[in-house]
Amino acid sequence: MVPYYQDDCCTIYNANCEDVLPSLGRFNLLLTEAPQYPPGLSDHNKARMDAGLKVAGQSTLAGSLPEAGLQLAIQSCDNAIVWHPDRFKLPNGKKLDWTCHKQQIATAWHNIVAPKAMMWGPLTETERQRLFIQCIDFTPQANTILDPFMATGDILIAALRRQRKFVGIEIDQQRCEQAVKRIPERKKT
């Protein structure tokens, strides 16, 4: 498959991760935020899912949460950290909590050596970058990082700031374009 974007530091695919991953080989670290909703889902149906209700009939790009893609990504990596894993059945692993003022903000599933909790403030854009950079720092041997649900590239920027190679996959072309436009951010400290 031809990448949407590629340079010496990163490769981005505009595709379904289930279609791309089998041809890419192994990675040192899977670092991703699992999608909360199927691609293309309306705000109305997102609210229905959050309330535990069935989604009203609507066609989406993939039709359902990409659990098979997430499982394939985990199998393709030596180490894995998956943020917001609660909608997926994942293999046995450990839990990592992000807390602020003793209140849990986010949870990750992982299979690496890491603390049980990280404590910082609310997840502002800067804090999200610190979170992802700290996750990368847990695995200093990870030269190449995979994010199969890249969205607009928060993990991409963290990987590039840590001078790691990055492979991202995103099904939405508009989000791929936004991620590519963010690549110059890696120069920020």
PDB file of C-alpha atoms in Angstrom:
ATOM      1  CA  MET A   1       0.000   0.000   0.000  1.00  0.00           C
ATOM      2  CA  VAL A   2       1.252   3.482  -0.869  1.00  0.00           C
ATOM      3  CA  PRO A   3       1.613   5.830   2.114  1.00  0.00           C
ATOM      4  CA  TYR A   4      -0.404   9.033   2.290  1.00  0.00           C
ATOM      5  CA  TYR A   5       2.759  10.771   3.549  1.00  0.00           C
ATOM      6  CA  GLN A   6       6.312   9.611   4.161  1.00  0.00           C
ATOM      7  CA  ASP A   7       9.612  11.173   5.181  1.00  0.00           C
ATOM      8  CA  ASP A   8      12.696   9.905   6.999  1.00  0.00           C
ATOM      9  CA  CYS A   9      10.926  10.084  10.408  1.00  0.00           C
ATOM     10  CA  CYS A  10       7.351   9.051   9.791  1.00  0.00           C
ATOM     11  CA  THR A  11       4.972   7.205   7.526  1.00  0.00           C
ATOM     12  CA  ILE A  12       1.243   7.878   7.450  1.00  0.00           C
ATOM     13  CA  TYR A  13      -1.372   5.670   5.795  1.00  0.00           C
ATOM     14  CA  ASN A  14      -4.892   6.798   4.943  1.00  0.00           C
ATOM     15  CA  ALA A  15      -6.615   3.438   5.274  1.00  0.00           C
ATOM     16  CA  ASN A  16      -8.310   0.976   7.576  1.00  0.00           C
ATOM     17  CA  CYS A  17      -5.642  -0.453   9.899  1.00  0.00           C
ATOM     18  CA  GLU A  18      -6.902  -3.986   9.241  1.00  0.00           C
ATOM     19  CA  ASP A  19      -5.954  -3.567   5.573  1.00  0.00           C
ATOM     20  CA  VAL A  20      -2.492  -2.074   6.202  1.00  0.00           C
ATOM     21  CA  LEU A  21      -1.088  -3.845   9.273  1.00  0.00           C
ATOM     22  CA  PRO A  22      -0.580  -7.310   7.737  1.00  0.00           C
ATOM     23  CA  SER A  23       1.943  -5.856   5.263  1.00  0.00           C
ATOM     24  CA  LEU A  24       3.969  -3.759   7.724  1.00  0.00           C
ATOM     25  CA  GLY A  25       5.827  -6.245   9.922  1.00  0.00           C
ATOM     26  CA  ARG A  26       6.618  -5.713  13.643  1.00  0.00           C
ATOM     27  CA  PHE A  27       6.948  -2.569  15.733  1.00  0.00           C
ATOM     28  CA  ASN A  28       8.611  -1.839  19.061  1.00  0.00           C
ATOM     29  CA  LEU A  29       5.697   0.038  20.615  1.00  0.00           C
ATOM     30  CA  LEU A  30       1.973   0.352  20.004  1.00  0.00           C
ATOM     31  CA  LEU A  31       0.836   3.635  21.529  1.00  0.00           C
ATOM     32  CA  THR A  32      -2.716   4.619  20.692  1.00  0.00           C
ATOM     33  CA  GLU A  33      -5.986   5.998  21.892  1.00  0.00           C
ATOM     34  CA  ALA A  34      -8.553   3.395  20.961  1.00  0.00           C
ATOM     35  CA  PRO A  35     -11.426   4.929  19.008  1.00  0.00           C
ATOM     36  CA  GLN A  36     -14.399   5.676  21.178  1.00  0.00           C
ATOM     37  CA  TYR A  37     -16.846   5.569  18.267  1.00  0.00           C
ATOM     38  CA  PRO A  38     -17.034   3.995  14.825  1.00  0.00           C
ATOM     39  CA  PRO A  39     -15.708   6.308  12.103  1.00  0.00           C
ATOM     40  CA  GLY A  40     -18.339   8.624  10.630  1.00  0.00           C
ATOM     41  CA  LEU A  41     -20.794   8.233  13.519  1.00  0.00           C
ATOM     42  CA  SER A  42     -23.140  11.192  13.995  1.00  0.00           C
ATOM     43  CA  ASP A  43     -23.121  13.189  17.254  1.00  0.00           C
ATOM     44  CA  HIS A  44     -26.643  11.911  17.942  1.00  0.00           C
ATOM     45  CA  ASN A  45     -25.503   8.299  17.713  1.00  0.00           C
ATOM     46  CA  LYS A  46     -22.376   9.022  19.805  1.00  0.00           C
ATOM     47  CA  ALA A  47     -24.665  10.270  22.561  1.00  0.00           C
ATOM     48  CA  ARG A  48     -26.778   7.121  22.209  1.00  0.00           C
ATOM     49  CA  MET A  49     -23.667   4.915  22.544  1.00  0.00           C
ATOM     50  CA  ASP A  50     -22.528   6.866  25.617  1.00  0.00           C
ATOM     51  CA  ALA A  51     -25.933   6.291  27.176  1.00  0.00           C
ATOM     52  CA  GLY A  52     -25.688   2.550  26.476  1.00  0.00           C
ATOM     53  CA  LEU A  53     -28.400   2.666  23.807  1.00  0.00           C
ATOM     54  CA  LYS A  54     -28.353   1.036  20.398  1.00  0.00           C
ATOM     55  CA  VAL A  55     -27.151   3.204  17.555  1.00  0.00           C
ATOM     56  CA  ALA A  56     -29.854   4.339  15.161  1.00  0.00           C
ATOM     57  CA  GLY A  57     -29.393   3.093  11.586  1.00  0.00           C
ATOM     58  CA  GLN A  58     -26.499   4.980   9.967  1.00  0.00           C
ATOM     59  CA  SER A  59     -23.832   3.899   7.559  1.00  0.00           C
ATOM     60  CA  THR A  60     -20.256   4.588   8.679  1.00  0.00           C
ATOM     61  CA  LEU A  61     -16.874   4.156   7.034  1.00  0.00           C
ATOM     62  CA  ALA A  62     -16.127   0.970   8.947  1.00  0.00           C
ATOM     63  CA  GLY A  63     -19.513   0.239  10.465  1.00  0.00           C
ATOM     64  CA  SER A  64     -18.289  -0.761  13.910  1.00  0.00           C
ATOM     65  CA  LEU A  65     -15.500  -0.217  16.384  1.00  0.00           C
ATOM     66  CA  PRO A  66     -12.293  -1.639  14.895  1.00  0.00           C
ATOM     67  CA  GLU A  67     -11.617  -4.228  17.574  1.00  0.00           C
ATOM     68  CA  ALA A  68     -10.024  -6.638  15.099  1.00  0.00           C
ATOM     69  CA  GLY A  69      -7.638  -3.878  14.000  1.00  0.00           C
ATOM     70  CA  LEU A  70      -6.673  -3.168  17.590  1.00  0.00           C
ATOM     71  CA  GLN A  71      -6.042  -6.871  18.249  1.00  0.00           C
ATOM     72  CA  LEU A  72      -3.932  -7.067  15.084  1.00  0.00           C
ATOM     73  CA  ALA A  73      -1.936  -4.002  16.180  1.00  0.00           C
ATOM     74  CA  ILE A  74      -1.259  -5.515  19.625  1.00  0.00           C
ATOM     75  CA  GLN A  75      -0.013  -8.704  17.975  1.00  0.00           C
ATOM     76  CA  SER A  76       2.250  -6.642  15.672  1.00  0.00           C
ATOM     77  CA  CYS A  77       4.107  -4.928  18.524  1.00  0.00           C
ATOM     78  CA  ASP A  78       6.585  -5.947  21.203  1.00  0.00           C
ATOM     79  CA  ASN A  79       5.072  -3.499  23.724  1.00  0.00           C
ATOM     80  CA  ALA A  80       1.641  -1.880  23.857  1.00  0.00           C
ATOM     81  CA  ILE A  81      -0.136   0.963  25.614  1.00  0.00           C
ATOM     82  CA  VAL A  82      -3.797   1.500  24.686  1.00  0.00           C
ATOM     83  CA  TRP A  83      -5.568   4.513  26.194  1.00  0.00           C
ATOM     84  CA  HIS A  84      -9.351   4.340  26.771  1.00  0.00           C
ATOM     85  CA  PRO A  85      -9.562   0.575  26.242  1.00  0.00           C
ATOM     86  CA  ASP A  86     -12.943   0.055  27.928  1.00  0.00           C
ATOM     87  CA  ARG A  87     -14.919  -0.724  24.754  1.00  0.00           C
ATOM     88  CA  PHE A  88     -12.568  -3.488  23.656  1.00  0.00           C
ATOM     89  CA  LYS A  89     -11.780  -7.018  24.789  1.00  0.00           C
ATOM     90  CA  LEU A  90      -8.026  -7.008  25.256  1.00  0.00           C
ATOM     91  CA  PRO A  91      -5.637  -9.774  26.295  1.00  0.00           C
ATOM     92  CA  ASN A  92      -4.475  -9.962  29.894  1.00  0.00           C
ATOM     93  CA  GLY A  93      -2.504  -6.888  30.781  1.00  0.00           C
ATOM     94  CA  LYS A  94      -2.070  -4.201  33.395  1.00  0.00           C
ATOM     95  CA  LYS A  95      -3.934  -0.977  34.072  1.00  0.00           C
ATOM     96  CA  LEU A  96      -2.361   2.486  34.087  1.00  0.00           C
ATOM     97  CA  ASP A  97      -4.422   5.394  35.426  1.00  0.00           C
ATOM     98  CA  TRP A  98      -3.983   9.071  34.693  1.00  0.00           C
ATOM     99  CA  THR A  99      -5.149  11.003  37.758  1.00  0.00           C
ATOM    100  CA  CYS A 100      -5.622  14.641  38.700  1.00  0.00           C
ATOM    101  CA  HIS A 101      -6.283  15.675  42.304  1.00  0.00           C
ATOM    102  CA  LYS A 102      -6.989  12.011  43.184  1.00  0.00           C
ATOM    103  CA  GLN A 103      -9.653  11.788  40.459  1.00  0.00           C
ATOM    104  CA  GLN A 104      -9.171   9.314  37.631  1.00  0.00           C
ATOM    105  CA  ILE A 105      -9.168  11.017  34.231  1.00  0.00           C
ATOM    106  CA  ALA A 106      -8.098   8.268  31.859  1.00  0.00           C
ATOM    107  CA  THR A 107      -7.134   4.605  31.897  1.00  0.00           C
ATOM    108  CA  ALA A 108      -4.749   2.647  29.707  1.00  0.00           C
ATOM    109  CA  TRP A 109      -4.219  -1.064  29.153  1.00  0.00           C
ATOM    110  CA  HIS A 110      -0.556  -2.029  28.788  1.00  0.00           C
ATOM    111  CA  ASN A 111       1.897  -4.902  28.794  1.00  0.00           C
ATOM    112  CA  ILE A 112       5.055  -2.979  29.759  1.00  0.00           C
ATOM    113  CA  VAL A 113       6.879  -2.160  32.995  1.00  0.00           C
ATOM    114  CA  ALA A 114       5.262   1.079  34.148  1.00  0.00           C
ATOM    115  CA  PRO A 115       3.914   2.684  37.317  1.00  0.00           C
ATOM    116  CA  LYS A 116       0.290   2.034  38.274  1.00  0.00           C
ATOM    117  CA  ALA A 117      -0.624   5.715  38.020  1.00  0.00           C
ATOM    118  CA  MET A 118       0.638   8.978  36.611  1.00  0.00           C
ATOM    119  CA  MET A 119      -0.400  12.195  38.266  1.00  0.00           C
ATOM    120  CA  TRP A 120      -0.649  15.546  36.529  1.00  0.00           C
ATOM    121  CA  GLY A 121      -3.270  18.146  35.860  1.00  0.00           C
ATOM    122  CA  PRO A 122      -6.202  17.966  33.473  1.00  0.00           C
ATOM    123  CA  LEU A 123      -5.581  16.773  29.936  1.00  0.00           C
ATOM    124  CA  THR A 124      -4.822  20.020  28.169  1.00  0.00           C
ATOM    125  CA  GLU A 125      -3.003  19.799  24.839  1.00  0.00           C
ATOM    126  CA  THR A 126       0.314  20.256  26.638  1.00  0.00           C
ATOM    127  CA  GLU A 127      -0.545  17.569  29.194  1.00  0.00           C
ATOM    128  CA  ARG A 128      -1.570  15.144  26.445  1.00  0.00           C
ATOM    129  CA  GLN A 129       1.891  15.603  24.909  1.00  0.00           C
ATOM    130  CA  ARG A 130       3.535  14.978  28.291  1.00  0.00           C
ATOM    131  CA  LEU A 131       1.404  11.875  28.750  1.00  0.00           C
ATOM    132  CA  PHE A 132       2.399  10.405  25.397  1.00  0.00           C
ATOM    133  CA  ILE A 133       6.058  11.383  25.838  1.00  0.00           C
ATOM    134  CA  GLN A 134       6.112   9.678  29.244  1.00  0.00           C
ATOM    135  CA  CYS A 135       4.580   6.551  27.696  1.00  0.00           C
ATOM    136  CA  ILE A 136       7.322   6.573  25.057  1.00  0.00           C
ATOM    137  CA  ASP A 137       9.953   7.042  27.768  1.00  0.00           C
ATOM    138  CA  PHE A 138       8.701   3.856  29.509  1.00  0.00           C
ATOM    139  CA  THR A 139      10.082   1.940  26.522  1.00  0.00           C
ATOM    140  CA  PRO A 140      13.507   3.397  25.690  1.00  0.00           C
ATOM    141  CA  GLN A 141      14.218   0.462  23.363  1.00  0.00           C
ATOM    142  CA  ALA A 142      11.230   1.387  21.168  1.00  0.00           C
ATOM    143  CA  ASN A 143      12.711   2.849  18.004  1.00  0.00           C
ATOM    144  CA  THR A 144       9.502   2.688  15.967  1.00  0.00           C
ATOM    145  CA  ILE A 145       6.061   3.573  17.311  1.00  0.00           C
ATOM    146  CA  LEU A 146       2.765   2.493  15.755  1.00  0.00           C
ATOM    147  CA  ASP A 147      -0.537   4.349  16.142  1.00  0.00           C
ATOM    148  CA  PRO A 148      -3.225   2.532  14.118  1.00  0.00           C
ATOM    149  CA  PHE A 149      -5.907   5.126  15.059  1.00  0.00           C
ATOM    150  CA  MET A 150      -3.803   8.246  14.536  1.00  0.00           C
ATOM    151  CA  ALA A 151      -6.562  10.879  14.305  1.00  0.00           C
ATOM    152  CA  THR A 152      -4.832  14.278  14.041  1.00  0.00           C
ATOM    153  CA  GLY A 153      -1.433  13.116  15.245  1.00  0.00           C
ATOM    154  CA  ASP A 154      -0.942  13.759  18.975  1.00  0.00           C
ATOM    155  CA  ILE A 155       1.148  10.591  19.339  1.00  0.00           C
ATOM    156  CA  LEU A 156       2.937  11.377  16.068  1.00  0.00           C
ATOM    157  CA  ILE A 157       4.186  14.664  17.520  1.00  0.00           C
ATOM    158  CA  ALA A 158       5.251  13.019  20.800  1.00  0.00           C
ATOM    159  CA  ALA A 159       7.171  10.324  18.906  1.00  0.00           C
ATOM    160  CA  LEU A 160       8.948  12.856  16.714  1.00  0.00           C
ATOM    161  CA  ARG A 161       9.840  15.004  19.727  1.00  0.00           C
ATOM    162  CA  ARG A 162      11.489  11.928  21.242  1.00  0.00           C
ATOM    163  CA  GLN A 163      13.266  11.304  17.923  1.00  0.00           C
ATOM    164  CA  ARG A 164      11.522   7.990  17.312  1.00  0.00           C
ATOM    165  CA  LYS A 165      10.280   6.734  13.982  1.00  0.00           C
ATOM    166  CA  PHE A 166       6.496   6.731  13.667  1.00  0.00           C
ATOM    167  CA  VAL A 167       3.950   4.849  11.610  1.00  0.00           C
ATOM    168  CA  GLY A 168       0.386   6.115  11.772  1.00  0.00           C
ATOM    169  CA  ILE A 169      -2.797   4.814  10.209  1.00  0.00           C
ATOM    170  CA  GLU A 170      -5.983   6.850   9.948  1.00  0.00           C
ATOM    171  CA  ILE A 171      -9.134   5.994   8.015  1.00  0.00           C
ATOM    172  CA  ASP A 172     -10.272   9.635   7.690  1.00  0.00           C
ATOM    173  CA  GLN A 173      -8.385  11.571   4.984  1.00  0.00           C
ATOM    174  CA  GLN A 174      -9.129  14.951   6.559  1.00  0.00           C
ATOM    175  CA  ARG A 175      -7.500  13.831   9.811  1.00  0.00           C
ATOM    176  CA  CYS A 176      -4.470  12.539   7.879  1.00  0.00           C
ATOM    177  CA  GLU A 177      -4.061  15.970   6.299  1.00  0.00           C
ATOM    178  CA  GLN A 178      -4.328  17.655   9.709  1.00  0.00           C
ATOM    179  CA  ALA A 179      -1.657  15.314  11.099  1.00  0.00           C
ATOM    180  CA  VAL A 180       0.711  16.048   8.203  1.00  0.00           C
ATOM    181  CA  LYS A 181       0.256  19.786   8.770  1.00  0.00           C
ATOM    182  CA  ARG A 182       1.277  19.285  12.425  1.00  0.00           C
ATOM    183  CA  ILE A 183       4.639  17.655  11.641  1.00  0.00           C
ATOM    184  CA  PRO A 184       6.515  21.002  11.978  1.00  0.00           C
ATOM    185  CA  GLU A 185       5.356  21.036  15.653  1.00  0.00           C
ATOM    186  CA  ARG A 186       8.035  18.460  16.440  1.00  0.00           C
ATOM    187  CA  LYS A 187      10.515  21.314  16.601  1.00  0.00           C
ATOM    188  CA  LYS A 188       8.724  22.779  19.632  1.00  0.00           C
ATOM    189  CA  THR A 189      10.072  21.783  23.014  1.00  0.00           C
TER     190      THR A 189
END
